[in-house]
C-alpha positions as semicolon CSV with decimal commas, in nm:
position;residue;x (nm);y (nm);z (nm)
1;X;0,116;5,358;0,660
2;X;0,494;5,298;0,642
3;X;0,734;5,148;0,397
4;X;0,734;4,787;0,586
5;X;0,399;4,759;0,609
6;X;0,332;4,784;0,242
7;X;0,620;4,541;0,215
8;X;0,449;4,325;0,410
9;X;0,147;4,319;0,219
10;X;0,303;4,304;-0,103
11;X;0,484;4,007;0,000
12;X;0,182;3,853;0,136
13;X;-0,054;3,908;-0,179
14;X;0,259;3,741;-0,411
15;X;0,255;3,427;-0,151
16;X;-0,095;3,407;-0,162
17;X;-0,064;3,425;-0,565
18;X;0,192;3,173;-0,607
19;X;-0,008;2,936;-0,390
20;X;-0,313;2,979;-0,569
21;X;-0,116;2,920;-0,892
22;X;0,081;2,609;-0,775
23;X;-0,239;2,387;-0,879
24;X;-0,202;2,523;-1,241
25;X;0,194;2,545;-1,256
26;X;0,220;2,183;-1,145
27;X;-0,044;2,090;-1,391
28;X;0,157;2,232;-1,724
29;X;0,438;2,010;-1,577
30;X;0,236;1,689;-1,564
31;X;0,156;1,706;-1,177
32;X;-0,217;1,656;-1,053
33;X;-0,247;1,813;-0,738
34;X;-0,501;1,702;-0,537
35;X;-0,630;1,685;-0,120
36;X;-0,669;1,337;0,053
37;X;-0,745;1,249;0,383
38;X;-0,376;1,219;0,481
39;X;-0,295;1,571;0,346
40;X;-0,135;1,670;-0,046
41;X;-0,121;1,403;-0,283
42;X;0,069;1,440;-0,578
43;X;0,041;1,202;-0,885
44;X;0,251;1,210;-1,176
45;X;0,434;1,027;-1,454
46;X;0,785;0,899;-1,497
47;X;1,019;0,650;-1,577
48;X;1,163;0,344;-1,364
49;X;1,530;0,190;-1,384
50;X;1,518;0,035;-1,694
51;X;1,269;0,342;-1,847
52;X;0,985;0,211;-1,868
53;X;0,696;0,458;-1,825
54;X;0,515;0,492;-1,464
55;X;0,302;0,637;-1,258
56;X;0,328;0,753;-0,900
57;X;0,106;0,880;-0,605
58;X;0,287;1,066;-0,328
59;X;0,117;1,201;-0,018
60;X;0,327;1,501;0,198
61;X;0,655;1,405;0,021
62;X;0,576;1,034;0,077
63;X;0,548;0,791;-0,217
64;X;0,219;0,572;-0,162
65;X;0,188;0,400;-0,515
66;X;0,292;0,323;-0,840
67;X;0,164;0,114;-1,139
68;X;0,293;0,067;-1,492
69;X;0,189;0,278;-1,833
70;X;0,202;0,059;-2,099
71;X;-0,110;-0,123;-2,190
72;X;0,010;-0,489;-2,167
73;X;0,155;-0,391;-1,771
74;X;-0,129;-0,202;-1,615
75;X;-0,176;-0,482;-1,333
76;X;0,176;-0,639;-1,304
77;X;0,347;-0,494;-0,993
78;X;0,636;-0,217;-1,017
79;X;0,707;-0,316;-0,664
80;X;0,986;-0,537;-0,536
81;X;0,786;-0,613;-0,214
82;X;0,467;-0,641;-0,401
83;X;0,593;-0,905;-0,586
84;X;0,731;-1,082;-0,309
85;X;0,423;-1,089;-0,134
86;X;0,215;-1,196;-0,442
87;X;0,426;-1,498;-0,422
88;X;0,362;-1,594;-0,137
89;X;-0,017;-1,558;-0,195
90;X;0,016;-1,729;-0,523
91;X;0,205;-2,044;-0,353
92;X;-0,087;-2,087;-0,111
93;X;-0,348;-2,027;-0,327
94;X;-0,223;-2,314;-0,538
95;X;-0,207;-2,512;-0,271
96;X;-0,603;-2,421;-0,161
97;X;-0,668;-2,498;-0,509
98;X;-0,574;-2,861;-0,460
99;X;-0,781;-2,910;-0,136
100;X;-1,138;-2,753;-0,349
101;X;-1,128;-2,428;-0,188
102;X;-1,068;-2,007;-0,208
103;X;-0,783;-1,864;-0,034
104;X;-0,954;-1,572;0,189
105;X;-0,748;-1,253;0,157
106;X;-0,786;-0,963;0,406
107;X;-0,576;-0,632;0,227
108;X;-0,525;-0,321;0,480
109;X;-0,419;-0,019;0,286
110;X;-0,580;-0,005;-0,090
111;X;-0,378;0,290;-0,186
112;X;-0,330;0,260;-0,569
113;X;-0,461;-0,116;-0,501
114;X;-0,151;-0,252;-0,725
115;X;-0,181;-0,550;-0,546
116;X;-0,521;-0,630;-0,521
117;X;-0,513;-0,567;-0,910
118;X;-0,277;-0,843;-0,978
119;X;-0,433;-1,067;-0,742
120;X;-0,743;-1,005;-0,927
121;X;-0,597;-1,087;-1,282
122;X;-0,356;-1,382;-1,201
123;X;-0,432;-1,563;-0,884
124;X;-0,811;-1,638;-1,015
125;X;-0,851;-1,884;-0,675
126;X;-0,813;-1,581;-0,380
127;X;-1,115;-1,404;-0,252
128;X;-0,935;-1,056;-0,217
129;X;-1,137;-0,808;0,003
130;X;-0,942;-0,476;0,018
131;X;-1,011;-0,212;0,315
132;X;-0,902;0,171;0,253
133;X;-1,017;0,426;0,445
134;X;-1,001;0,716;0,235
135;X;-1,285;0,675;-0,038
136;X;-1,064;0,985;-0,255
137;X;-0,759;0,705;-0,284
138;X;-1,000;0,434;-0,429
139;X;-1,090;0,724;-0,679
140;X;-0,757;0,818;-0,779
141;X;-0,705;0,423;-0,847
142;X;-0,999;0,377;-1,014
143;X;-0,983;0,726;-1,262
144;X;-0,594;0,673;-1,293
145;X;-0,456;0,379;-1,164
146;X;-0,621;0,128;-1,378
147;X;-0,886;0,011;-1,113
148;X;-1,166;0,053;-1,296
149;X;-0,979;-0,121;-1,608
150;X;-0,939;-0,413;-1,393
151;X;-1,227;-0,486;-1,274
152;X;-1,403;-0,482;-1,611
153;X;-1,139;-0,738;-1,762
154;X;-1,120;-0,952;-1,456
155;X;-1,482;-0,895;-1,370
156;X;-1,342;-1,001;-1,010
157;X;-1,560;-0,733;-0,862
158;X;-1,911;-0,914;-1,027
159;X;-1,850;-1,270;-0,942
160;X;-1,698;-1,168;-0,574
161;X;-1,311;-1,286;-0,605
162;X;-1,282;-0,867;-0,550
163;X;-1,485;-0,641;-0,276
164;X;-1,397;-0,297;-0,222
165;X;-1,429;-0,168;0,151
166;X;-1,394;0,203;0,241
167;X;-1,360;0,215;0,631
168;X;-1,108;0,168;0,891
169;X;-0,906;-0,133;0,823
170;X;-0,792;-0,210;1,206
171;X;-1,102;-0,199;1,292
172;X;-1,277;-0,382;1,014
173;X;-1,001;-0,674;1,121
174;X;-1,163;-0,719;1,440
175;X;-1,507;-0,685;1,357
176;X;-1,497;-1,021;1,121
177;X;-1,593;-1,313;1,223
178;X;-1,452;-1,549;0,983
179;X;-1,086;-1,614;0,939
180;X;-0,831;-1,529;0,696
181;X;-0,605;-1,761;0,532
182;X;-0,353;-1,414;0,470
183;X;-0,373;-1,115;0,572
184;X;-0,171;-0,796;0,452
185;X;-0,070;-0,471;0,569
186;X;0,009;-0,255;0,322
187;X;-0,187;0,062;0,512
188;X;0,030;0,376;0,590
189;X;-0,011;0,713;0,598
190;X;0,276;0,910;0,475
191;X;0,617;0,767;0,636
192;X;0,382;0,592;0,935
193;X;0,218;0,263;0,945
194;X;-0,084;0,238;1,078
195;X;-0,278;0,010;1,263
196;X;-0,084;-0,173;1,613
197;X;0,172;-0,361;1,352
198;X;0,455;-0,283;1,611
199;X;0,258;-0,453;1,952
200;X;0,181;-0,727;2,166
201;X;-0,230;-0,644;2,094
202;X;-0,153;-0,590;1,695
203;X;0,008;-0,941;1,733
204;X;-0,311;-1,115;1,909
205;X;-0,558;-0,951;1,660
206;X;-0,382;-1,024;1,364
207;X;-0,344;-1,388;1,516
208;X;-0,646;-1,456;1,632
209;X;-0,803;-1,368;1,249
210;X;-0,615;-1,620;1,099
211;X;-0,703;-1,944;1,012
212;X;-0,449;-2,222;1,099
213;X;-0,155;-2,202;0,871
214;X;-0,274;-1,893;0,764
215;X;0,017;-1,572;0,684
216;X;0,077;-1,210;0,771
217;X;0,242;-1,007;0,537
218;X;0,337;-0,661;0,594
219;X;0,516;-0,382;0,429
220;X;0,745;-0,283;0,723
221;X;0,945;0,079;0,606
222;X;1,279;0,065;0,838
223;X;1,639;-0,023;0,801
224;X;1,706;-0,382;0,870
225;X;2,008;-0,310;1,077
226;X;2,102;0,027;1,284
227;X;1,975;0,317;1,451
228;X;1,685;0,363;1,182
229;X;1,584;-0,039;1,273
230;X;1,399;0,032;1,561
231;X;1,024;-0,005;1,373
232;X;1,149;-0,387;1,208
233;X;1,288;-0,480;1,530
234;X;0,972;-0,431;1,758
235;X;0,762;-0,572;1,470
236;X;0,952;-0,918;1,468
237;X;0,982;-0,883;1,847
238;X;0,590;-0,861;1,939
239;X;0,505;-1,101;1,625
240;X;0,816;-1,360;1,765
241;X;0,587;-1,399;2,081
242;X;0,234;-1,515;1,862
243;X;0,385;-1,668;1,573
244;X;0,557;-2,016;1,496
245;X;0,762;-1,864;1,221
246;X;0,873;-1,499;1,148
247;X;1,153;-1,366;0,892
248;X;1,194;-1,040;0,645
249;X;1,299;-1,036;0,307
250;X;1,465;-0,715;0,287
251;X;1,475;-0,450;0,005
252;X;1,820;-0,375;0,059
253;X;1,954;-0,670;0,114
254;X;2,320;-0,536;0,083
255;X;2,312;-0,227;0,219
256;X;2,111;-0,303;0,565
257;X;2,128;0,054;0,720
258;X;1,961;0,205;0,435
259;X;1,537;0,211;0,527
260;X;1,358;-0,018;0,252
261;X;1,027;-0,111;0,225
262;X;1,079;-0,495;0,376
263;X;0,841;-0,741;0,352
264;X;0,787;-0,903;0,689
265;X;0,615;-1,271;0,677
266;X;0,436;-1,432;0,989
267;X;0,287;-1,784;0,978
């Protein structure tokens, strides 16, 4: 048995140590590891630009989530293009509200279901039904995202203004019947969306499940302008060919080359 073979092993058995270990070493740091269908998911705690506390989920170096800490914030949004979609949603479900009915909401992508949360809590006239396809992310948001919490205050879940689908959400889309007044994609895994969101058929399907005057709303991760525009560019361009009306409110508004997570409305 030589001298590099035993190297080799040695090395090998201190690898294989350190990556059992990793589980525990990121735990004494505040880190719970964990396995999802999309691969590693890390979820920790920190602080946002004007410190208040937060938590994050981020699957294979990807950040997927992230609500607030303090008591009095757990179903506000942390998220610029949360917010901006919420708005949106808000504006029309006001305007539902004054012709005596429920806007119908169709969310792809549940991850740490911030939004569904706050539509839940302050937009009392949307029927919200939220698709994820990974049954572990719905119980990392219920255990530690404040899920759970919400539905029990809201009781949106009980008297149906919340349901909770695990499955595919592309394919869920087609299989309905009924039309949606909005429908979001929020669904990615990692640094990819998923779902057709960048083609002609992703452009008929989501069209052809909307009710007249109805909205898609997607979280579109590209640069607005450049070589790293390409994704935004064939979203508006397939969507420009359905749609009456199409525009993005950007993240980075001032700095277009830089990728953002835009929102990108269709009505």
């Amino acid at each position: 048995m030589g001298p590099l073979f035993v190297w080799s092993t040695v090395i090998g058995l201190v690898l294989v140590a350190i990556v059992a270990a990793l589980p525990w070493l990121l735990k004494k740091r505040g880190v719970t590891m964990c396995q999802t269908k999309f691969g590693t998911t890390l979820i920790f705690e920190s602080e946002n630009a004007d410190g208040t506390p937060v938590r994050l989920i981020n699957v294979n170096g990807a950040f997927q989530s992230v609500c607030y800490l303090p008591d009095d914030l757990h179903f506000e949004l942390a998220c610029l293009y949360h917010r901006e979609m919420a708005d949106v949603i808000g504006r029309m479900a006001r305007d539902a509200q004054k012709r005596g009915r429920r806007l119908r909401v169709l969310v792809m992508g549940g991850g740490g279901y911030s939004l569904p949360k706050y539509l839940a809590a302050y937009v009392p006239n949307a029927h919200v039904e939220v698709v994820e396809v990974d049954p572990a992310m719905t119980k990392i948001a219920r255990e530690q995202f404040f899920l759970d919490e919400c539905l029990e205050v809201t009781g949106a879940e009980g008297d149906g203004r919340l349901t909770l689908v695990n499955d595919d959400a592309w394919g869920y889309l087609q299989r309905q019947d009924e039309p949606y007044d909005v429908i979001v994609n929020d669904a990615f895994s990692g640094k990819r969306p998923l779902g057709p969101m960048k083609t002609d058929e992703g452009a008929r399907v989501v069209r052809a499940h909307l009710a007249d005057g109805g909205a898609y709303l997607a979280n579109v991760r590209s640069a607005c302008e450049g070589r790293r525009s390409a994704t935004l560019r064939e979203v508006r361009e397939a969507f420009g060919r359905e749609f009456a009306s199409c525009r993005v409110v950007p993240e980075w508004e001032d700095e277009p080359e830089k990728p953002g997570n835009n929102v990108f409305i269709a009505r």
